[in-house]
C-alpha positions as protocol buffer text, in pm:
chain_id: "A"
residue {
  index: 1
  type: UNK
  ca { x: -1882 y: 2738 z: 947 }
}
residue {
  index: 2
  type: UNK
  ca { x: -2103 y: 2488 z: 819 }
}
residue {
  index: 3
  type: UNK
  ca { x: -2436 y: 2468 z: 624 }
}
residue {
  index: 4
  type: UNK
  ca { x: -2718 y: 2515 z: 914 }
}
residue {
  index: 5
  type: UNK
  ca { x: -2990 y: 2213 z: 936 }
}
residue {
  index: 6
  type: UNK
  ca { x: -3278 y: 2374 z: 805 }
}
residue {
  index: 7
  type: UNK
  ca { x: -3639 y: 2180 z: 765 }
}
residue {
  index: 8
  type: UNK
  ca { x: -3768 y: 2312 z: 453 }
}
residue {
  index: 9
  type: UNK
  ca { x: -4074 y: 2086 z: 480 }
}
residue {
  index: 10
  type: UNK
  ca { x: -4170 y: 2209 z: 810 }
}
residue {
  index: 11
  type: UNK
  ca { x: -4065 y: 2571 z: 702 }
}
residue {
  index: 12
  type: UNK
  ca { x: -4285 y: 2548 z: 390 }
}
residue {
  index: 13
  type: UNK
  ca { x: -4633 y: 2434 z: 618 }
}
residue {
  index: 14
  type: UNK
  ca { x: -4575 y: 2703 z: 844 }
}
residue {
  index: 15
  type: UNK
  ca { x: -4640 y: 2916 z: 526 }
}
residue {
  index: 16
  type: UNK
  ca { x: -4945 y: 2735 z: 428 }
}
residue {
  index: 17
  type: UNK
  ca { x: -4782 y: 2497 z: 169 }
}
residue {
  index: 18
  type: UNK
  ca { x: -4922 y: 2141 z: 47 }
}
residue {
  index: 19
  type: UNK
  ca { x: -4617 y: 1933 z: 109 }
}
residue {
  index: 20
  type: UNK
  ca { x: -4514 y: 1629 z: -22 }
}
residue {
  index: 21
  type: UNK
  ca { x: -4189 y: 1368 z: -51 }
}
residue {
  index: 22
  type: UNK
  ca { x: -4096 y: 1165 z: -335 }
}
residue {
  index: 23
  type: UNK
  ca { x: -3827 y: 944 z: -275 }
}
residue {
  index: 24
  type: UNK
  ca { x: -3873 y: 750 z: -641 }
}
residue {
  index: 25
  type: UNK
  ca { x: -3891 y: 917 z: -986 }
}
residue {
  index: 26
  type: UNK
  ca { x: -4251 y: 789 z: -1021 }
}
residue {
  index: 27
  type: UNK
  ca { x: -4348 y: 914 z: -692 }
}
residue {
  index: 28
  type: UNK
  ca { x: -4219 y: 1260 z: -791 }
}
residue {
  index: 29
  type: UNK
  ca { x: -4435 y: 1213 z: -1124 }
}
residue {
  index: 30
  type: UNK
  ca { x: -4736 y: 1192 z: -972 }
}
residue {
  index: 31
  type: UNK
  ca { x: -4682 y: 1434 z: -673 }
}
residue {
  index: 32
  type: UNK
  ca { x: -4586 y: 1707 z: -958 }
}
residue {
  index: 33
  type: UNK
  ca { x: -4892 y: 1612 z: -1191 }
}
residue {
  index: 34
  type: UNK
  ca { x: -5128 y: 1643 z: -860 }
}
residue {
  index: 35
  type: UNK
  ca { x: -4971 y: 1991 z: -775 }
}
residue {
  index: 36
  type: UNK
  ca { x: -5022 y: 2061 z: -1161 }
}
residue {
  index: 37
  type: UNK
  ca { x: -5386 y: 1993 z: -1131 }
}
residue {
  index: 38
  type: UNK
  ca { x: -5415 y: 2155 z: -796 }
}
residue {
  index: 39
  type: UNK
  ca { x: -5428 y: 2532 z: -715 }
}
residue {
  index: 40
  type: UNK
  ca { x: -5270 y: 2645 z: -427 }
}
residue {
  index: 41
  type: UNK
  ca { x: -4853 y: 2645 z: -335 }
}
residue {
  index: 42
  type: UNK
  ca { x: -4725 y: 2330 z: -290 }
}
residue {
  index: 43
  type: UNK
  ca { x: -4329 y: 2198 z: -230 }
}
residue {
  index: 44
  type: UNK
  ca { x: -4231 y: 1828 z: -338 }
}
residue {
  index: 45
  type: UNK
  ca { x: -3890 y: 1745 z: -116 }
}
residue {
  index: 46
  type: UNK
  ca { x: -3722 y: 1513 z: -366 }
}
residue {
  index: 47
  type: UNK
  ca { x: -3504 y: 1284 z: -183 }
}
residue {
  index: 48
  type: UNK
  ca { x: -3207 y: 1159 z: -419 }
}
């Protein structure tokens, strides 16, 4: 059995959630500082 495919990005705006991809620790930075400063749920996909 293996792991299913699951799009937690698209998962996440079906809920209502800001989302967001950083793909470079700076990105990620900033993303998490504007979430920070931002009410609301948000989800930053980190690609590594």
């Amino acid at each position: 059995m293996s792991r299913p495919d699951i799009d937690f990005c698209a998962l996440a705006q079906g809920m209502g959630l800001e989302v967001m991809r950083a793909t470079a620790a700076e990105e990620f930075n900033d993303q998490f500082a504007y979430c920070m400063a931002n009410k609301g749920p948000h989800l930053i996909e980190a690609i590594i």
